[in-house]
Coordinates of N, CA, C and O in Angstrom, one line a residue:
X27 N 54.1 223.4 -15.8 CA 56.1 223.2 -15.5 C 57.0 222.3 -15.7 O 56.7 220.9 -15.7
X28 N 57.9 222.7 -16.0 CA 59.3 222.0 -16.1 C 59.5 221.2 -14.9 O 59.6 221.9 -13.7
X29 N 60.5 219.2 -15.3 CA 61.5 219.0 -14.5 C 62.9 218.6 -15.0 O 62.7 219.0 -16.1
X30 N 64.0 218.8 -14.2 CA 65.2 218.1 -14.6 C 65.6 216.8 -13.4 O 64.8 216.1 -12.5
X31 N 66.4 216.2 -14.9 CA 67.0 215.0 -14.2 C 68.6 215.0 -14.9 O 68.7 216.0 -15.6
X32 N 69.3 214.2 -13.6 CA 70.7 214.6 -14.2 C 70.8 213.1 -14.6 O 70.5 212.2 -14.7
X33 N 72.2 213.7 -16.1 CA 72.7 212.7 -16.6 C 74.1 212.4 -15.9 O 74.8 213.3 -17.0
X34 N 74.0 211.6 -15.4 CA 75.8 211.8 -14.6 C 76.2 210.7 -15.4 O 75.6 209.4 -15.3
X35 N 77.5 210.3 -16.2 CA 78.7 209.4 -16.3 C 77.2 208.3 -17.3 O 77.8 207.3 -17.2
X36 N 77.0 208.8 -18.1 CA 76.1 208.1 -18.8 C 74.8 207.9 -18.8 O 74.0 206.8 -18.9
X37 N 74.4 207.9 -17.4 CA 73.6 206.9 -16.7 C 72.4 208.2 -16.0 O 72.4 209.1 -15.3
X38 N 70.9 207.9 -16.3 CA 69.5 208.8 -15.7 C 69.6 208.4 -14.2 O 69.1 207.7 -14.3
X39 N 69.5 209.4 -13.8 CA 69.6 209.4 -12.4 C 67.7 208.8 -11.9 O 67.5 209.8 -12.6
X40 N 67.6 208.8 -10.6 CA 66.2 208.4 -11.4 C 64.9 210.0 -9.8 O 64.4 209.8 -10.5
X41 N 66.2 210.8 -9.6 CA 65.7 211.7 -9.1 C 64.8 213.0 -9.8 O 65.5 213.2 -10.6
X42 N 63.5 213.5 -9.4 CA 63.6 214.2 -10.2 C 63.5 215.7 -9.6 O 63.3 216.0 -8.5
X43 N 64.2 217.1 -10.5 CA 64.0 218.5 -9.5 C 63.3 219.6 -10.2 O 62.3 218.8 -11.3
X44 N 62.9 220.6 -9.4 CA 61.5 221.4 -9.9 C 62.0 222.4 -10.7 O 61.7 223.1 -11.3
X45 N 63.5 222.5 -10.3 CA 64.4 223.9 -11.4 C 65.9 223.1 -11.3 O 66.8 222.3 -11.3
X46 N 66.8 223.6 -12.3 CA 67.6 223.4 -13.0 C 69.2 223.7 -12.0 O 69.8 222.7 -12.3
X47 N 68.8 224.6 -11.3 CA 69.9 225.2 -10.6 C 69.4 224.1 -9.3 O 71.1 223.4 -8.5
X48 N 68.5 222.9 -8.6 CA 69.1 222.0 -8.3 C 69.1 220.7 -8.3 O 69.7 219.8 -7.8
X49 N 69.0 220.5 -9.5 CA 69.8 219.3 -10.6 C 71.2 219.4 -10.7 O 71.5 218.7 -10.0
X50 N 71.3 220.9 -10.9 CA 72.8 220.9 -11.1 C 73.9 221.0 -10.0 O 74.7 220.5 -10.0
X51 N 72.9 221.3 -8.3 CA 73.5 221.1 -7.3 C 73.8 219.6 -6.7 O 74.2 219.5 -6.7
X52 N 72.4 218.9 -7.4 CA 73.0 217.8 -7.1 C 73.7 216.5 -7.9 O 74.6 216.0 -7.1
X53 N 74.2 217.6 -9.7 CA 75.4 216.9 -9.4 C 76.4 217.0 -9.6 O 77.4 216.5 -9.2
X54 N 76.7 218.4 -9.4 CA 77.9 218.6 -8.1 C 78.2 218.1 -6.8 O 79.5 217.6 -6.8
X55 N 77.7 217.6 -6.7 CA 77.9 217.0 -5.0 C 77.8 215.4 -5.9 O 78.8 214.7 -5.3
X56 N 77.1 214.7 -6.6 CA 77.7 214.0 -7.6 C 79.2 213.7 -8.0 O 80.0 213.1 -7.8
X57 N 79.5 214.9 -8.6 CA 81.4 214.8 -8.8 C 82.0 214.7 -7.5 O 82.5 214.0 -7.8
X58 N 81.7 215.0 -6.7 CA 82.3 215.6 -5.1 C 82.4 214.5 -4.8 O 83.5 213.8 -4.4
X59 N 81.2 213.6 -4.8 CA 81.2 212.1 -4.0 C 82.0 211.4 -4.8 O 82.7 210.3 -4.1
X60 N 82.1 211.4 -6.1 CA 83.2 210.5 -7.4 C 84.6 210.6 -6.7 O 85.3 210.2 -7.1
X61 N 84.8 212.0 -6.5 CA 86.5 212.6 -5.8 C 86.6 211.6 -4.8 O 88.3 211.3 -4.3
X62 N 85.8 211.9 -3.9 CA 85.8 211.4 -2.3 C 86.3 209.9 -2.8 O 86.9 209.0 -2.1
X63 N 85.5 209.3 -3.4 CA 85.9 208.0 -3.6 C 87.0 207.4 -4.1 O 87.3 206.2 -3.7
X64 N 87.7 208.1 -5.2 CA 88.2 208.0 -5.8 C 89.7 208.3 -5.2 O 90.5 207.5 -5.0
X65 N 89.9 209.3 -4.0 CA 90.9 209.4 -2.5 C 91.0 208.5 -2.3 O 91.7 207.7 -1.3
X66 N 89.7 208.2 -2.3 CA 89.7 206.9 -0.2 C 89.8 205.6 -1.0 O 90.6 204.9 -0.4
X67 N 89.5 205.0 -2.6 CA 90.6 203.8 -3.1 C 91.7 204.0 -3.3 O 92.5 203.1 -2.8
X68 N 92.6 204.9 -3.4 CA 93.9 205.1 -3.6 C 94.5 205.3 -2.2 O 95.7 204.5 -2.6
X69 N 94.1 205.7 -1.3 CA 94.7 205.5 -0.1 C 94.6 204.3 0.9 O 95.3 203.6 1.8
X70 N 93.7 203.5 0.0 CA 93.5 202.3 0.2 C 94.0 200.7 0.0 O 94.5 200.5 0.7
X71 N 94.3 201.3 -1.4 CA 94.9 200.2 -2.1 C 96.3 201.1 -3.3 O 95.2 201.5 -4.0
X72 N 96.9 202.1 -2.7 CA 97.0 202.6 -4.4 C 98.6 202.1 -5.4 O 98.2 202.6 -6.6
X73 N 98.4 201.2 -4.8 CA 98.8 199.8 -6.3 C 97.7 200.0 -7.0 O 98.5 199.9 -8.2
X74 N 96.7 200.3 -6.3 CA 95.6 199.7 -7.6 C 95.3 200.5 -8.1 O 94.5 200.4 -9.2
X75 N 95.0 201.3 -7.0 CA 94.4 202.7 -7.6 C 94.7 204.1 -7.9 O 95.1 204.5 -6.8
X76 N 95.5 204.4 -8.8 CA 96.3 205.3 -9.0 C 95.1 206.7 -9.2 O 94.1 206.6 -9.7
X77 N 95.9 208.0 -8.5 CA 94.9 209.4 -8.6 C 95.6 210.3 -8.1 O 97.0 210.0 -7.3
X78 N 95.7 211.2 -9.5 CA 96.7 212.6 -8.5 C 95.8 213.6 -9.1 O 94.8 214.0 -9.9
X79 N 95.7 214.5 -7.9 CA 94.4 215.4 -7.7 C 94.6 216.5 -8.8 O 94.1 216.9 -9.6
X80 N 96.0 216.8 -9.4 CA 95.7 217.3 -10.8 C 95.2 217.0 -11.8 O 94.8 217.8 -13.0
X81 N 95.1 215.6 -12.0 CA 95.0 215.5 -13.5 C 93.4 214.9 -13.1 O 93.1 213.9 -14.5
X82 N 93.4 214.4 -12.1 CA 91.8 213.8 -12.0 C 90.2 214.4 -12.7 O 90.4 215.8 -12.5
X83 N 90.2 213.9 -13.8 CA 89.0 214.8 -14.1 C 87.8 213.9 -13.9 O 87.5 212.9 -13.9
X84 N 86.3 214.7 -12.9 CA 85.2 214.2 -12.6 C 84.9 214.1 -13.8 O 84.3 213.8 -14.6
X85 N 83.5 212.2 -13.6 CA 82.6 211.9 -14.9 C 81.6 213.0 -14.6 O 81.2 214.9 -14.2
X86 N 81.7 213.3 -16.4 CA 80.6 214.2 -16.6 C 78.9 213.9 -16.6 O 78.7 212.7 -16.5
X87 N 78.5 215.3 -16.6 CA 76.9 215.2 -16.5 C 76.4 216.4 -17.0 O 77.1 216.9 -17.9
X88 N 74.8 215.5 -17.7 CA 73.6 217.0 -18.0 C 72.3 217.0 -17.3 O 71.8 215.9 -16.4
X89 N 72.2 218.4 -17.7 CA 70.6 218.3 -17.4 C 69.5 218.0 -17.9 O 69.8 218.5 -19.4
X90 N 68.8 217.5 -18.1 CA 67.8 217.1 -18.8 C 66.3 217.7 -18.4 O 66.0 217.0 -17.1
X91 N 66.2 218.4 -19.5 CA 64.8 218.9 -19.3 C 63.1 217.9 -19.4 O 63.7 217.4 -20.6
X92 N 62.6 217.3 -18.4 CA 61.3 216.3 -19.3 C 60.1 216.9 -18.8 O 60.2 218.7 -17.8
X93 N 59.3 216.4 -19.4 CA 57.7 216.9 -19.3 C 57.3 216.5 -18.1 O 56.6 215.0 -17.5

């Protein structure tokens, strides 16, 4: 049975998943956390952390199948 890992923003996460869908759900969760973090940093100090909802691009991810 195959296992899956998430490679998020170029870094392989430690967690393994039994299905591709579970791995993708986790990757989407990480993207959501990234957006929330960018918003929070901007609200805390807008001069240092630019954030625009329309132009924000979340980090890329890919799902890697492992044996």
